[in-house]
Amino acid sequence: MLSARELARVFFAGESDEARIVAADAFDECEHLGAASIAIGVFDGVHRGHQELIAALVRDARAHGCKAVVVTFDPDPDVVVSSSPAQKLMTTADRLHALAQTGVDVVVAVPFTPEVAVLDHVGFLALLSRVVDIRSIRVGSDFRLGRGGASGVAEMRAWGAVHGVDVYGHDLLCEGGEAICATRIRHELGQGHVELAAELLGRPYMVRGGVIRGRHEGSGMGFPTANLQVPDGIQVPADGVYEGLVLVDDTVWPAAVNVGLPPTYADDAASAHLEANLIGYTGDLYGSSVSLAFTRWLRPSRLFDSLDELIATVEGNIEDIRHNLGEQGVSIRD
Ligand SMILES: Cc1cc2nc3c(=O)[nH]c(=O)nc-3n(C[C@H](O)[C@H](O)[C@H](O)COP(=O)(O)O)c2cc1C
Ligand SMILES: Nc1ncnc2c1ncn2[C@@H]1O[C@H](COP(=O)(O)OP(=O)(O)O)[C@@H](O)[C@H]1O
């Protein structure tokens, strides 16, 4: 099992080192924050590439003797401008929370309204100047802003030259010869490659959800499962069986996870689509909110001819996980 500190990081459950968050609904009333180096982006996933860019932002701020401010959007612009938005790696709340743990001073969420969507860099930077006195700007080298992506690094540099603001186009961090980006991570999750996704993210992929009632058959089979309802629009890894970690209150439990309609019970509408057996847990989870991190792909879900075979196979998976992650919960506050 990971250390308490690492587990807290997986679930963004740390309480220290948190930056101030100016949420989108507080943007209009936000007081002026003073001089700042800023980074602008959506930052879905807050993956290793984002983390590297933000570490460079913190250095920019130090060099300019001012605050480090991450500027992001709520909602994710893709949800507003695209007719078929991608599944997201994080809710906005988690995105802001994860950004607030990167060592910056402030995270500002700009409300992504239709009016903001049409602004080019000149209009957008004027809007931002209401809350910060911009000293430097750092964006990914492929960054685009405005209607049809009208403004990029070159346009922002030209603006910076006039206003005495340094503009840095940050080279995208690569892994395996390819840039790390949210689309790539979504693709890997869609293939069930949760270990590769974790390598790109810098931590295991995590979703949160409420525990709902299922067919109540798990307990009878010897492995009760918490059925999770993940918010709409949030990506879930490909159907299959995984090893995972589940956070309940302050405790992380090793877990055996099934994603997708169980093939053996596919015609039962009450079957769970995402369920986890928490190893070592006894109690009632109905109605509670839990977080689930995917640590290892185990096998595809399959159709079993007999119940005994299903139970023996799942018990084998649980045994494997118990061996790998232990057989009890670990507090993240230790
Ligand atoms: C680790 C794990 C692996 C599972 N693998 C399969 C599988 O391969 N095929 C299948 O039909 N169901 C599989 N299941 C789902 C079980 O059939 C399901 O937990 C059981 O039917 C209870 O459903 P309920 O929670 O809706 O009562 C798996 C469940 C778990 C927790
Ligand atoms: N170790 C455990 N792992 C998961 N859920 C557990 C565990 N122990 C008790 N539970 C409880 O049992 C419920 C699951 O029981 P189950 O028979 O599978 O019913 P359902 O079909 O409603 O999920 C969970 O929602 C939770 O409240």
Coordinates of C-alpha atoms and ligand atoms in Angstrom, one line a residue:
M1 CA 0.0 0.0 0.0
L2 CA 1.1 3.6 -0.7
S3 CA 2.0 5.9 2.3
A4 CA -0.8 7.9 3.9
R5 CA 0.6 11.1 2.2
E6 CA 0.7 9.5 -1.2
L7 CA -2.8 8.1 -0.7
A8 CA -4.1 11.6 0.3
R9 CA -2.5 12.9 -3.0
V10 CA -4.3 10.3 -5.1
F11 CA -7.6 11.5 -3.8
F12 CA -6.7 15.2 -3.5
A13 CA -7.5 14.8 0.2
G14 CA -4.5 16.9 1.5
E15 CA -5.4 19.7 3.8
S16 CA -2.1 21.6 3.7
D17 CA -0.4 23.5 0.9
E18 CA -3.7 24.5 -0.5
A19 CA -3.9 27.7 -2.7
R20 CA -6.9 30.0 -2.5
I21 CA -9.5 29.2 -5.1
V22 CA -11.6 31.9 -6.7
A23 CA -14.5 29.9 -8.1
A24 CA -16.3 31.0 -11.2
D25 CA -19.3 32.4 -9.3
A26 CA -17.0 34.6 -7.3
F27 CA -15.0 35.9 -10.2
D28 CA -17.0 39.1 -10.8
E29 CA -16.8 40.1 -7.1
C30 CA -13.1 39.1 -6.8
E31 CA -10.9 41.9 -5.4
H32 CA -7.7 42.8 -7.3
L33 CA -5.1 40.2 -6.5
G34 CA -2.0 42.3 -7.4
A35 CA 1.0 41.5 -9.6
A36 CA 1.0 37.9 -10.9
S37 CA 2.7 35.5 -13.2
I38 CA -0.1 33.5 -14.7
A39 CA -0.6 30.2 -16.5
I40 CA -3.8 29.7 -18.6
G41 CA -5.4 26.4 -19.5
V42 CA -8.2 24.0 -18.9
F43 CA -5.9 21.5 -17.2
D44 CA -8.3 18.5 -17.3
G45 CA -6.6 15.7 -15.4
V46 CA -3.9 18.0 -13.9
H47 CA -1.5 15.4 -15.5
R48 CA 2.3 15.4 -15.4
G49 CA 2.5 17.8 -18.4
H50 CA 0.3 20.3 -16.5
Q51 CA 2.3 19.7 -13.3
E52 CA 5.5 20.5 -15.1
L53 CA 4.0 23.7 -16.7
I54 CA 2.8 24.8 -13.3
A55 CA 6.1 24.2 -11.7
A56 CA 7.6 26.5 -14.3
L57 CA 4.9 29.1 -13.5
V58 CA 5.9 29.0 -9.9
R59 CA 9.5 29.8 -11.0
D60 CA 8.2 32.6 -13.3
A61 CA 6.5 34.1 -10.3
R62 CA 9.6 33.9 -8.2
A63 CA 11.7 35.5 -10.9
H64 CA 9.2 38.3 -11.3
G65 CA 8.7 38.7 -7.5
C66 CA 5.0 38.2 -7.7
K67 CA 2.2 35.7 -7.1
A68 CA 1.8 32.5 -9.1
V69 CA -1.8 32.3 -10.4
V70 CA -3.4 29.5 -12.4
V71 CA -6.2 30.7 -14.6
T72 CA -8.7 28.1 -15.7
F73 CA -12.3 27.9 -16.9
D74 CA -15.6 26.7 -15.5
P75 CA -17.2 24.9 -17.2
D76 CA -14.6 23.3 -19.4
P77 CA -14.9 25.2 -22.7
D78 CA -15.2 22.0 -24.6
V79 CA -18.6 21.4 -22.9
V80 CA -19.8 24.8 -24.1
V81 CA -18.4 25.0 -27.7
S82 CA -18.4 21.3 -28.8
S83 CA -21.5 19.5 -30.1
S84 CA -20.1 16.2 -28.7
P85 CA -17.8 17.1 -25.8
A86 CA -15.3 14.5 -24.6
Q87 CA -15.7 12.7 -21.4
K88 CA -13.8 14.6 -18.7
L89 CA -11.0 13.2 -16.4
M90 CA -12.3 15.4 -13.6
T91 CA -15.2 17.4 -12.4
T92 CA -14.6 21.1 -12.2
A93 CA -14.5 20.9 -8.4
D94 CA -11.7 18.3 -8.5
R95 CA -9.9 20.2 -11.2
L96 CA -9.8 23.3 -9.0
H97 CA -8.9 21.3 -6.0
A98 CA -6.0 19.5 -7.7
L99 CA -4.7 22.8 -9.2
A100 CA -4.8 24.3 -5.7
Q101 CA -2.3 21.6 -4.5
T102 CA 0.4 22.4 -7.0
G103 CA 2.3 25.0 -5.1
V104 CA 0.6 28.1 -6.7
D105 CA -0.8 31.0 -4.7
V106 CA -4.2 31.3 -6.3
V107 CA -6.4 29.4 -8.7
V108 CA -8.9 31.5 -10.6
A109 CA -11.8 30.0 -12.5
V110 CA -13.1 32.3 -15.2
P111 CA -16.9 31.6 -15.9
F112 CA -16.8 30.3 -19.5
T113 CA -19.9 32.1 -20.7
P114 CA -20.8 32.5 -24.5
E115 CA -19.5 36.1 -24.1
V116 CA -16.1 34.9 -22.9
A117 CA -16.0 32.2 -25.6
V118 CA -15.9 34.7 -28.3
L119 CA -13.1 36.9 -26.8
D120 CA -9.7 36.8 -28.5
H121 CA -6.5 37.1 -26.4
V122 CA -6.8 41.0 -26.2
G123 CA -10.4 40.8 -24.8
F124 CA -9.6 37.9 -22.5
L125 CA -6.4 39.4 -21.1
A126 CA -8.3 42.7 -20.5
L127 CA -10.9 40.7 -18.6
L128 CA -8.1 39.0 -16.5
S129 CA -6.5 42.4 -15.8
R130 CA -9.5 43.2 -13.7
V131 CA -8.2 40.7 -11.1
V132 CA -4.4 40.5 -11.7
D133 CA -1.7 42.8 -12.9
I134 CA -0.2 40.4 -15.4
R135 CA 3.7 40.2 -15.3
S136 CA 4.2 37.0 -17.3
I137 CA 2.0 34.4 -19.1
R138 CA 2.8 30.8 -19.6
V139 CA 0.6 28.5 -21.8
G140 CA 1.2 25.2 -23.5
S141 CA 2.9 25.6 -26.9
D142 CA -0.4 24.4 -28.6
F143 CA -2.6 26.8 -26.6
R144 CA -5.5 28.4 -28.6
L145 CA -8.1 30.9 -27.4
G146 CA -11.1 32.6 -28.8
R147 CA -13.6 31.9 -31.6
G148 CA -12.2 29.2 -33.8
G149 CA -8.9 29.2 -31.8
A150 CA -8.1 32.7 -33.2
S151 CA -5.3 33.5 -30.7
G152 CA -2.2 31.4 -30.0
V153 CA 1.3 31.9 -28.5
A154 CA 2.5 34.1 -31.4
E155 CA -0.5 36.5 -31.0
M156 CA 0.0 36.6 -27.2
R157 CA 3.7 37.2 -27.6
A158 CA 2.9 40.2 -29.9
W159 CA 0.5 41.5 -27.2
G160 CA 3.2 40.9 -24.5
A161 CA 5.8 42.8 -26.5
V162 CA 3.5 45.9 -26.4
H163 CA 2.6 45.5 -22.8
G164 CA 6.0 44.5 -21.4
V165 CA 4.7 41.1 -20.4
D166 CA 6.9 37.9 -20.9
V167 CA 4.9 35.2 -22.8
Y168 CA 6.2 31.6 -22.6
G169 CA 4.9 28.8 -24.9
H170 CA 5.7 25.8 -22.8
D171 CA 6.9 22.7 -24.7
L172 CA 4.6 19.8 -24.1
L173 CA 6.1 17.1 -21.9
C174 CA 6.5 13.8 -23.8
E175 CA 6.3 10.2 -22.6
G176 CA 7.2 7.4 -25.0
G177 CA 7.9 9.9 -27.8
E178 CA 4.4 11.4 -27.6
A179 CA 3.1 14.5 -25.8
I180 CA 1.1 13.9 -22.6
C181 CA -2.4 15.3 -23.1
A182 CA -5.9 14.7 -21.7
T183 CA -7.0 13.1 -25.0
R184 CA -4.3 10.5 -24.8
I185 CA -5.1 9.7 -21.2
R186 CA -8.8 9.3 -22.1
H187 CA -7.9 7.0 -25.0
E188 CA -5.7 4.8 -22.7
L189 CA -8.5 4.6 -20.1
G190 CA -10.9 3.7 -22.9
Q191 CA -8.6 0.7 -23.6
G192 CA -8.4 -0.3 -19.9
H193 CA -4.8 0.8 -19.7
V194 CA -5.1 2.2 -16.2
E195 CA -1.4 1.7 -15.3
L196 CA -0.3 3.7 -18.4
A197 CA -2.9 6.4 -17.6
A198 CA -1.4 6.5 -14.0
E199 CA 2.1 7.0 -15.5
L200 CA 0.8 9.9 -17.6
L201 CA -1.2 11.5 -14.8
G202 CA 1.5 11.0 -12.1
R203 CA -1.1 9.2 -9.9
P204 CA -3.8 6.6 -10.4
Y205 CA -6.9 7.7 -12.2
M206 CA -9.7 8.5 -9.8
V207 CA -13.5 9.0 -9.9
R208 CA -16.0 9.9 -7.2
G209 CA -19.6 8.8 -6.8
G210 CA -22.5 8.1 -4.5
V211 CA -23.2 4.5 -3.5
I212 CA -26.6 3.3 -4.8
R213 CA -28.6 0.1 -4.3
G214 CA -28.2 -2.8 -6.8
R215 CA -29.6 -6.3 -7.0
H216 CA -28.4 -7.2 -3.4
E217 CA -26.8 -10.4 -4.7
G218 CA -23.2 -9.5 -3.9
S219 CA -23.5 -10.2 -0.2
G220 CA -25.1 -13.6 -0.8
M221 CA -22.1 -14.5 -3.1
G222 CA -19.7 -13.6 -0.3
F223 CA -18.5 -10.3 -1.8
P224 CA -20.8 -7.3 -1.2
T225 CA -20.2 -4.6 -3.7
A226 CA -20.7 -0.8 -3.4
N227 CA -22.4 0.3 -6.6
L228 CA -21.1 3.7 -7.6
Q229 CA -22.9 6.4 -9.6
V230 CA -20.3 8.6 -11.3
P231 CA -21.4 12.1 -12.5
D232 CA -22.5 12.4 -16.1
G233 CA -19.7 13.4 -18.5
I234 CA -16.9 11.8 -16.3
Q235 CA -14.8 9.2 -18.0
V236 CA -14.8 5.6 -16.6
P237 CA -12.2 3.1 -17.8
A238 CA -13.1 0.4 -20.2
D239 CA -15.4 -2.5 -19.1
G240 CA -13.4 -5.1 -17.2
V241 CA -12.1 -6.1 -13.8
Y242 CA -9.6 -4.0 -11.9
E243 CA -7.6 -3.6 -8.7
G244 CA -8.3 -0.3 -7.0
L245 CA -8.3 1.8 -3.9
V246 CA -11.5 3.2 -2.4
L247 CA -11.6 6.2 0.0
V248 CA -14.4 6.2 2.5
D249 CA -14.2 9.2 4.9
D250 CA -10.5 9.2 5.9
T251 CA -9.8 5.5 5.2
V252 CA -8.5 3.9 2.0
W253 CA -9.5 0.3 1.3
P254 CA -8.0 -2.1 -1.2
A255 CA -10.8 -3.0 -3.7
A256 CA -11.8 -5.4 -6.4
V257 CA -13.7 -3.5 -9.1
N258 CA -16.0 -4.5 -12.0
V259 CA -16.7 -1.9 -14.7
G260 CA -19.6 -2.4 -17.0
L261 CA -22.8 -4.4 -17.0
P262 CA -21.8 -7.9 -15.6
P263 CA -22.1 -10.2 -18.7
T264 CA -23.7 -12.9 -16.6
Y265 CA -26.5 -10.5 -15.5
A266 CA -26.6 -8.3 -18.5
D267 CA -30.4 -8.5 -19.0
D268 CA -31.1 -7.3 -15.4
A269 CA -31.6 -3.6 -15.5
A270 CA -30.8 -3.3 -11.8
S271 CA -27.3 -4.6 -12.3
A272 CA -24.4 -2.3 -11.3
H273 CA -22.3 -0.6 -14.0
L274 CA -19.5 0.2 -11.6
E275 CA -19.0 -1.8 -8.4
A276 CA -16.3 -2.4 -5.9
N277 CA -15.8 -4.9 -3.1
L278 CA -13.8 -3.2 -0.4
I279 CA -11.4 -5.7 1.1
G280 CA -11.6 -5.8 4.9
Y281 CA -14.6 -3.4 5.1
T282 CA -17.7 -4.3 7.0
G283 CA -20.5 -1.8 7.3
D284 CA -23.1 0.1 5.3
L285 CA -22.1 2.4 2.4
Y286 CA -25.5 3.2 0.9
G287 CA -25.9 6.9 0.4
S288 CA -22.3 7.7 1.1
S289 CA -19.9 9.3 -1.3
V290 CA -16.7 7.5 -2.1
S291 CA -13.7 7.9 -4.3
L292 CA -12.3 5.1 -6.4
A293 CA -8.7 5.0 -7.9
F294 CA -7.9 2.4 -10.5
T295 CA -4.5 0.8 -9.9
R296 CA -4.3 -2.3 -12.1
W297 CA -6.1 -4.1 -14.9
L298 CA -6.9 -7.7 -14.0
R299 CA -9.0 -9.3 -16.8
P300 CA -12.0 -8.7 -19.1
S301 CA -15.5 -9.3 -17.5
R302 CA -16.9 -12.5 -18.8
L303 CA -20.0 -14.6 -19.0
F304 CA -19.9 -17.5 -16.5
D305 CA -21.8 -20.8 -17.0
S306 CA -22.3 -21.2 -13.3
L307 CA -22.5 -19.1 -10.2
D308 CA -19.8 -21.2 -8.5
E309 CA -17.4 -20.4 -11.3
L310 CA -18.2 -16.7 -11.0
I311 CA -17.7 -16.7 -7.3
A312 CA -14.4 -18.7 -7.5
T313 CA -13.0 -16.4 -10.1
V314 CA -14.0 -13.2 -8.2
E315 CA -12.6 -14.7 -5.0
G316 CA -9.3 -15.4 -6.9
N317 CA -9.2 -11.7 -8.0
I318 CA -9.8 -10.6 -4.4
E319 CA -7.0 -12.9 -3.1
D320 CA -4.6 -11.4 -5.7
I321 CA -5.4 -7.9 -4.7
R322 CA -5.2 -8.7 -1.0
H323 CA -1.8 -10.1 -1.6
N324 CA -0.7 -6.9 -3.5
L325 CA -2.4 -4.2 -1.5
G326 CA -3.0 -5.8 1.9
E327 CA -6.3 -6.8 3.6
Q328 CA -7.3 -3.7 5.5
G329 CA -8.0 0.0 5.4
V330 CA -5.3 2.6 5.8
S331 CA -6.0 6.0 7.3
I332 CA -4.8 9.0 5.2
R333 CA -4.4 11.0 8.3
D334 CA -1.6 8.9 9.8
Ligands
LIG1 C1 -14.0 -8.0 -8.8 C2 -15.3 -8.4 -9.5 C3 -15.3 -9.1 -10.7 C4 -16.5 -9.5 -11.4 N1 -16.4 -10.1 -12.5 C5 -17.5 -10.5 -13.2 C6 -17.5 -11.2 -14.4 O1 -16.4 -11.5 -15.0 N2 -18.7 -11.5 -15.0 C7 -19.9 -11.2 -14.5 O2 -20.9 -11.5 -15.0 N3 -20.0 -10.5 -13.3 C8 -18.8 -10.2 -12.7 N4 -18.9 -9.5 -11.5 C9 -20.2 -8.9 -11.0 C10 -20.9 -9.8 -10.1 O3 -21.7 -10.7 -11.0 C11 -21.8 -8.9 -9.3 O4 -21.0 -8.3 -8.3 C12 -22.9 -9.6 -8.6 O5 -23.8 -10.0 -9.6 C13 -23.7 -8.7 -7.6 O6 -24.4 -7.7 -8.2 P1 -25.2 -6.6 -7.4 O7 -24.2 -5.7 -6.7 O8 -26.0 -5.8 -8.4 O9 -26.1 -7.4 -6.4 C14 -17.7 -9.1 -10.8 C15 -17.8 -8.4 -9.6 C16 -16.6 -8.0 -8.9 C17 -16.7 -7.3 -7.6
LIG2 N1 -16.6 -5.0 2.0 C1 -17.6 -4.3 1.4 N2 -17.5 -3.9 0.2 C2 -18.5 -3.2 -0.4 N3 -19.7 -3.0 0.1 C3 -19.9 -3.5 1.4 C4 -18.9 -4.2 2.1 N4 -19.4 -4.5 3.3 C5 -20.6 -4.1 3.3 N5 -21.0 -3.4 2.2 C6 -22.3 -2.9 2.0 O1 -23.1 -3.8 1.3 C7 -23.7 -3.2 0.1 C8 -23.6 -4.1 -1.1 O2 -24.2 -5.3 -0.9 P1 -24.8 -6.1 -2.2 O3 -25.4 -7.4 -1.7 O4 -23.7 -6.2 -3.2 O5 -25.9 -5.2 -2.6 P2 -26.1 -4.2 -3.9 O6 -26.6 -5.0 -5.0 O7 -27.2 -3.2 -3.4 O8 -24.8 -3.5 -4.1 C9 -22.8 -1.9 -0.1 O9 -23.5 -0.9 -0.8 C10 -22.4 -1.6 1.3 O10 -23.4 -0.8 1.9

